[in-house]
XYZ file of C-alpha atoms in Angstrom:
458
model
C -5.155 0.628 15.059
C -5.359 4.282 13.980
C -1.944 4.893 15.555
C -0.442 2.045 13.480
C -2.081 3.398 10.324
C -0.716 6.872 11.062
C 2.782 5.472 11.642
C 2.704 3.504 8.372
C 1.495 6.561 6.437
C 4.359 8.632 7.863
C 6.886 5.883 7.152
C 5.539 5.472 3.621
C 5.924 9.196 2.908
C 9.617 8.921 3.838
C 10.507 5.635 2.139
C 8.543 6.442 -1.022
C 9.497 10.107 -1.282
C 9.815 11.234 -4.886
C 13.507 12.104 -4.465
C 14.295 8.478 -3.560
C 12.476 7.277 -6.673
C 14.429 9.660 -8.899
C 17.672 8.576 -7.215
C 16.913 4.909 -7.914
C 16.027 5.626 -11.534
C 19.233 7.644 -11.955
C 21.212 4.792 -10.416
C 19.675 2.375 -12.909
C 20.664 4.606 -15.820
C 24.197 4.965 -14.413
C 24.654 1.211 -13.939
C 23.281 0.581 -17.426
C 25.899 2.854 -18.994
C 28.743 1.664 -16.759
C 28.013 -1.997 -17.470
C 27.713 -1.499 -21.219
C 23.990 -2.287 -21.235
C 24.258 -5.455 -19.192
C 20.564 -6.120 -19.836
C 21.627 -7.761 -23.096
C 23.888 -10.199 -21.241
C 21.111 -11.043 -18.798
C 18.715 -11.876 -21.637
C 21.242 -14.026 -23.507
C 23.904 -15.481 -21.225
C 21.513 -15.576 -18.257
C 19.426 -18.405 -19.683
C 22.535 -20.529 -20.267
C 23.526 -20.068 -16.625
C 20.020 -21.030 -15.495
C 20.231 -24.281 -17.439
C 23.271 -25.237 -15.375
C 25.743 -25.184 -18.262
C 28.474 -23.767 -16.032
C 27.623 -25.546 -12.774
C 30.410 -27.174 -10.778
C 29.542 -29.575 -7.914
C 32.393 -28.270 -5.738
C 31.331 -24.605 -5.893
C 30.209 -23.062 -2.572
C 26.470 -22.627 -2.137
C 23.251 -24.187 -0.883
C 20.887 -23.903 -3.870
C 21.224 -23.823 -7.647
C 20.753 -20.781 -9.898
C 17.175 -21.656 -10.785
C 16.153 -22.076 -7.146
C 17.792 -18.760 -6.237
C 15.940 -17.008 -9.052
C 12.657 -18.668 -8.049
C 13.141 -17.710 -4.394
C 13.722 -14.082 -5.368
C 10.800 -14.093 -7.821
C 8.477 -15.568 -5.194
C 8.755 -12.282 -3.303
C 7.930 -10.161 -6.345
C 5.536 -12.105 -8.582
C 2.050 -11.325 -7.311
C 3.169 -8.482 -5.112
C 3.367 -5.809 -7.776
C 2.593 -7.350 -11.119
C -0.922 -8.508 -10.224
C -2.116 -6.074 -7.556
C 0.432 -3.316 -8.193
C -0.326 -2.935 -11.889
C -4.026 -2.648 -11.090
C -3.302 0.115 -8.572
C -1.027 1.943 -11.017
C -3.653 1.946 -13.775
C -6.497 2.852 -11.392
C -4.603 5.858 -10.027
C -2.295 6.936 -12.844
C -4.052 5.662 -15.943
C -2.750 3.486 -18.804
C 0.357 5.668 -19.163
C 1.707 4.239 -15.902
C 2.403 0.972 -17.737
C 4.929 2.641 -20.047
C 6.886 4.010 -17.100
C 6.809 0.570 -15.502
C 8.549 -0.748 -18.610
C 11.212 1.956 -18.406
C 11.894 1.302 -14.731
C 11.884 -2.449 -15.346
C 14.548 -2.070 -18.036
C 16.893 0.016 -15.884
C 16.012 -2.117 -12.862
C 17.700 -5.045 -14.597
C 21.049 -3.220 -14.340
C 20.455 -2.379 -10.674
C 19.579 -5.965 -9.823
C 22.591 -7.330 -11.713
C 24.953 -4.937 -9.933
C 23.635 -5.393 -6.398
C 23.642 -9.190 -6.642
C 27.136 -9.264 -8.152
C 28.428 -7.134 -5.259
C 26.672 -9.375 -2.772
C 28.326 -12.437 -4.294
C 31.739 -10.747 -4.189
C 31.475 -10.024 -0.468
C 29.421 -12.981 0.736
C 30.573 -15.051 3.702
C 31.558 -18.580 2.661
C 33.016 -19.820 5.960
C 30.377 -22.534 5.696
C 30.581 -23.404 2.014
C 27.322 -25.360 2.172
C 25.394 -22.435 3.634
C 26.924 -19.084 2.596
C 25.477 -15.748 3.694
C 25.396 -12.437 1.881
C 23.523 -9.261 1.207
C 24.019 -5.492 1.365
C 24.983 -5.674 5.061
C 27.962 -7.873 4.182
C 28.880 -5.679 1.220
C 29.000 -2.409 3.145
C 30.687 -3.959 6.174
C 33.461 -5.757 4.273
C 33.956 -3.123 1.570
C 34.464 -0.246 4.014
C 36.711 -2.357 6.230
C 38.845 -3.248 3.204
C 39.075 0.406 2.239
C 40.269 1.485 5.682
C 40.242 -0.136 9.147
C 38.908 3.173 10.469
C 35.748 2.675 8.417
C 35.066 -0.838 9.723
C 32.847 0.357 12.571
C 30.909 2.654 10.224
C 30.351 -0.271 7.862
C 28.915 -2.391 10.656
C 26.549 0.399 11.730
C 25.317 0.944 8.176
C 24.905 -2.811 7.756
C 22.894 -3.005 10.971
C 20.734 -0.080 9.826
C 20.042 -1.876 6.556
C 18.983 -5.007 8.453
C 16.455 -2.975 10.452
C 15.019 -1.306 7.344
C 14.940 -4.665 5.536
C 12.925 -6.152 8.395
C 10.449 -3.260 8.189
C 10.253 -3.587 4.408
C 9.690 -7.341 4.374
C 7.165 -7.161 7.206
C 5.121 -4.395 5.578
C 5.542 -4.594 1.801
C 6.765 -8.145 1.435
C 4.228 -9.717 3.785
C 1.449 -7.281 4.702
C 0.763 -6.196 1.126
C 0.830 -9.769 -0.163
C -1.449 -10.970 2.639
C -3.747 -7.968 2.148
C -4.102 -8.750 -1.568
C -4.955 -12.385 -0.841
C -7.266 -11.358 2.008
C -9.192 -8.919 -0.193
C -9.601 -11.542 -2.916
C -10.752 -14.339 -0.589
C -13.188 -12.039 1.187
C -14.587 -10.735 -2.101
C -15.073 -14.156 -3.712
C -15.367 -16.646 -0.863
C -16.590 -14.530 2.057
C -13.619 -15.641 4.190
C -12.582 -12.937 6.697
C -9.203 -11.392 5.867
C -7.899 -12.128 9.364
C -8.520 -15.854 8.864
C -6.675 -15.781 5.543
C -3.772 -13.982 7.192
C -3.488 -16.593 9.941
C -3.455 -19.472 7.447
C -0.826 -17.728 5.331
C 1.343 -17.054 8.391
C 1.295 -20.737 9.364
C 2.124 -22.000 5.862
C 4.874 -19.441 5.269
C 6.314 -20.087 8.725
C 6.616 -23.801 7.965
C 8.611 -22.993 4.822
C 10.858 -20.328 6.358
C 11.789 -22.470 9.357
C 13.381 -24.932 6.938
C 15.954 -22.337 5.896
C 17.137 -21.278 2.456
C 17.302 -24.854 1.144
C 13.601 -25.453 1.840
C 12.693 -21.979 0.559
C 14.629 -22.652 -2.653
C 13.111 -26.111 -3.089
C 9.526 -24.915 -2.560
C 9.967 -21.795 -4.704
C 11.685 -23.804 -7.439
C 8.578 -25.986 -7.758
C 5.746 -23.507 -7.171
C 6.940 -20.322 -8.903
C 7.334 -21.819 -12.419
C 3.893 -23.457 -12.181
C 2.322 -20.250 -10.897
C 3.944 -18.172 -13.644
C 2.992 -20.625 -16.387
C -0.664 -20.804 -15.323
C -0.950 -17.030 -14.994
C 0.679 -16.308 -18.351
C -1.396 -18.960 -20.145
C -4.608 -17.512 -18.690
C -3.491 -14.010 -19.633
C -2.676 -15.059 -23.193
C -6.117 -16.693 -23.470
C -7.834 -13.444 -22.423
C -5.713 -11.446 -24.865
C -6.543 -13.840 -27.707
C -10.249 -13.361 -26.984
C -9.741 -9.575 -27.060
C -7.168 -9.670 -29.844
C -8.705 -6.776 -31.776
C -8.266 -4.482 -28.766
C -4.517 -5.071 -28.325
C -3.120 -2.561 -30.895
C -5.344 0.161 -29.474
C -4.202 -0.665 -25.942
C -0.529 -0.234 -26.847
C -1.371 3.069 -28.525
C -3.311 4.152 -25.429
C -0.379 3.257 -23.156
C 2.078 5.285 -25.248
C -0.121 8.355 -25.688
C -1.206 8.383 -22.034
C 2.429 8.222 -20.884
C 3.064 11.703 -22.302
C -0.309 13.394 -21.942
C -3.279 13.648 -19.611
C -5.779 10.795 -19.607
C -9.333 12.093 -19.546
C -11.958 10.802 -17.134
C -14.032 7.960 -18.520
C -16.414 5.614 -16.734
C -15.013 4.610 -13.346
C -11.674 6.321 -14.061
C -11.513 9.903 -12.773
C -8.569 10.957 -14.932
C -4.797 11.034 -14.625
C -1.969 13.425 -15.437
C 1.306 12.515 -17.117
C 3.196 13.325 -13.909
C 1.147 10.964 -11.790
C 1.262 8.259 -14.454
C 5.056 8.529 -14.244
C 5.111 8.453 -10.427
C 2.646 5.587 -9.995
C 4.284 3.578 -12.769
C 7.721 4.060 -11.242
C 6.549 3.269 -7.704
C 4.719 0.102 -8.694
C 7.596 -1.115 -10.875
C 10.209 -0.621 -8.147
C 7.871 -2.158 -5.595
C 7.235 -5.066 -7.925
C 10.775 -6.012 -8.958
C 12.488 -4.823 -5.725
C 15.457 -3.450 -7.692
C 17.723 -1.601 -5.276
C 15.852 -2.803 -2.215
C 18.539 -5.277 -1.197
C 16.334 -8.286 -0.481
C 17.075 -10.210 -3.667
C 20.867 -10.330 -3.047
C 20.251 -12.220 0.192
C 18.498 -15.020 -1.699
C 21.037 -15.113 -4.515
C 23.968 -15.190 -2.070
C 23.089 -18.811 -1.318
C 23.522 -19.813 -4.977
C 26.062 -22.511 -5.779
C 28.731 -20.747 -7.869
C 32.221 -19.300 -7.623
C 31.636 -16.600 -10.267
C 29.918 -13.547 -8.691
C 28.902 -11.905 -11.957
C 27.359 -15.156 -13.165
C 24.712 -14.980 -10.439
C 24.329 -11.252 -11.074
C 23.413 -11.976 -14.681
C 20.782 -14.467 -13.513
C 19.370 -11.851 -11.132
C 19.116 -9.385 -14.009
C 16.367 -11.585 -15.438
C 14.084 -10.873 -12.472
C 12.882 -7.376 -13.490
C 12.446 -8.618 -17.054
C 10.251 -11.553 -16.028
C 8.444 -9.634 -13.320
C 7.960 -6.168 -14.813
C 8.361 -6.497 -18.569
C 6.566 -9.824 -19.090
C 4.056 -10.452 -16.289
C 3.202 -6.787 -15.679
C 2.545 -6.284 -19.380
C 0.201 -9.272 -19.533
C -1.684 -8.005 -16.467
C -1.929 -4.483 -17.864
C -3.222 -5.625 -21.251
C -5.801 -7.883 -19.581
C -7.059 -4.978 -17.455
C -7.115 -2.514 -20.347
C -8.497 -4.790 -23.074
C -11.409 -5.993 -20.932
C -12.408 -2.418 -20.055
C -12.510 -3.109 -16.321
C -10.342 -0.040 -15.592
C -12.989 2.374 -16.938
C -15.986 0.117 -16.298
C -19.602 1.218 -16.354
C -21.692 1.997 -13.287
C -23.129 -0.799 -11.146
C -26.122 1.227 -9.981
C -27.649 4.705 -9.948
C -28.343 6.961 -6.992
C -31.894 8.091 -6.390
C -32.523 11.594 -7.826
C -33.334 12.773 -4.299
C -29.836 11.966 -2.962
C -27.636 15.024 -2.471
C -24.235 15.867 -1.068
C -24.490 17.636 2.270
C -21.987 19.909 3.980
C -21.267 18.556 7.468
C -18.476 21.022 8.313
C -16.789 24.061 6.785
C -14.582 21.845 4.626
C -16.336 18.468 4.706
C -19.048 16.970 2.502
C -20.780 13.620 2.560
C -23.960 11.755 1.641
C -26.281 10.638 4.392
C -26.691 6.911 4.858
C -28.796 5.736 1.935
C -30.556 2.586 0.902
C -28.497 0.722 -1.689
C -30.140 0.912 -5.124
C -30.581 -2.167 -7.279
C -27.370 -3.457 -8.820
C -27.143 -4.279 -12.513
C -25.400 -7.600 -11.860
C -26.921 -9.352 -8.845
C -27.195 -7.928 -5.362
C -24.854 -6.251 -2.906
C -22.882 -8.106 -0.248
C -22.082 -6.896 3.225
C -18.776 -4.995 3.104
C -18.824 -4.260 -0.632
C -16.874 -1.115 -1.474
C -18.188 1.436 -3.942
C -17.861 5.099 -4.854
C -19.433 8.010 -6.657
C -17.551 10.738 -8.521
C -17.720 14.244 -7.081
C -16.749 17.659 -8.459
C -14.826 19.733 -5.916
C -11.386 21.408 -5.738
C -8.671 20.881 -8.341
C -7.245 17.364 -8.096
C -3.520 17.285 -9.028
C -3.665 13.521 -9.512
C -6.475 13.515 -12.057
C -5.746 16.915 -13.626
C -9.360 18.002 -13.151
C -11.794 18.659 -10.300
C -13.036 15.081 -9.962
C -12.698 13.002 -6.782
C -13.904 9.625 -5.543
C -16.294 9.592 -2.587
C -16.097 6.084 -1.171
C -18.789 4.153 0.624
C -19.359 0.690 2.032
C -22.442 -1.521 1.880
C -23.933 -3.006 5.033
C -26.616 -5.692 4.973
C -28.699 -5.932 8.147
C -31.797 -8.155 8.251
C -31.834 -8.231 4.480
C -31.781 -4.429 4.146
C -28.901 -3.098 2.021
C -27.653 0.375 2.919
C -24.596 2.497 2.114
C -22.517 4.438 4.620
C -20.498 7.139 2.871
C -17.104 8.578 3.768
C -16.418 12.297 4.031
C -14.713 14.369 1.327
C -12.541 17.164 2.675
C -12.588 20.161 0.338
C -12.753 23.946 0.576
C -14.876 24.068 -2.591
C -18.576 23.437 -3.049
C -18.903 19.719 -3.741
C -21.384 18.421 -6.300
C -22.123 14.983 -7.688
C -20.811 14.512 -11.223
C -23.715 12.178 -11.845
C -25.847 9.485 -10.208
C -23.509 6.638 -11.209
C -22.286 4.278 -8.477
C -19.140 2.299 -9.309
C -17.952 -0.859 -7.595
C -14.600 -0.340 -5.887
C -12.137 -3.016 -6.964
C -8.834 -2.511 -5.171
C -5.498 -4.026 -6.161
C -5.592 -7.675 -7.167
C -9.403 -7.702 -7.086
C -9.447 -5.469 -10.179
C -7.170 -7.930 -11.978
C -9.376 -10.855 -10.956
C -12.503 -9.063 -12.217
C -10.745 -8.436 -15.538
C -10.166 -12.172 -16.020
C -13.756 -12.875 -14.946
C -15.165 -10.685 -17.723
C -13.871 -13.195 -20.290
C -14.251 -16.439 -18.339
C -16.423 -16.168 -15.202
C -14.607 -17.720 -12.266
C -11.175 -17.615 -13.925
C -9.997 -14.596 -11.953
C -11.526 -15.956 -8.776
C -9.253 -18.986 -8.750
C -6.280 -17.804 -10.798
C -5.496 -14.588 -8.925
C -6.241 -16.126 -5.538
C -3.730 -18.914 -6.157
C -1.166 -16.698 -7.899
């Protein structure tokens, strides 16, 4: 298992290198200018296309525009705008939300362009079941440019297929399943492995039916899921209405300055707010990833740009609308900089276990302010050590996990690697809510049990 983790960490450092993120953002700006700010067309003409105003029964395709959009959204809604936003705020602070908006806006132009190209070069030999995607674009486009480039196009197309498989297996499936697994284990005590098996069976039954079944299922479930989530989010925001103006101000100021440590939040710099916001937005809306064009290529239309305009709505719905609702729920409820759940005993100290390693010996879990601890609960304390480039100060999280044996609650602590003398910032112990769990807890602060069911289903 450690070998797999090491491989994924290495792969992640390559695929999510900062230079790739800057390249994608630059591409979005370029496509925006070239297309004459096509985002406007997506937000106006796109809704007319979705309503089927221009549909023709004889056009090639397997699914309608709405089903294609729903199929593409099913891979993004939940992936980044529920769990991803929580991660971005936890690590980069409220300022990350602003940069998610920026990337979402330019991502609309990327999505419109890549889907339009995919529609131009899709294979319609079987008009009832066309195929398309970046692999078809690069293969056909290079072959049309010069027969000598045909082989190169096929190799690049094959390379894309391999990377797409890795991406969908890890980000598209593992991250989604992990989010659901964490939620179900936190709230229902169901082991994550069991949740993963159930998800694999259900998803397999849908995928085996091909794009028509995927489109039909997504066309029914995605709108319901989105409507329920947005209605619940609006309810929470109405309850916390007085906090909303301050949250927008906090997002804007934090986007261009350092966010100081407060409560469970250890602090965040402008640079990391930008990076985490950009990463989560691109991961959420999948602009430039090449997966969305494969779904849209099955749409029933003979106008390539028409489907591209529909696809341009995806980053708007996913990143601008749903991500914003999630962010405001997290910020307005105060779950992002929540108070401590418990306090360490005054006798507990950090101990140096190696030249550059510090930890806390296994301790008995102190009483929790809200109920008791469960086996496997994650938590952390804040430690002063070396300068932390992410937080802009010398604060770090030292994570631990609760174990309950014969009714005795104890905490096993991780090790902090640092060349400085480590000291506890204070006795406060904070519950560790990762990804979608943080979002669920935010909903629960307003209506207990709302996040438990809403986020699990969404």
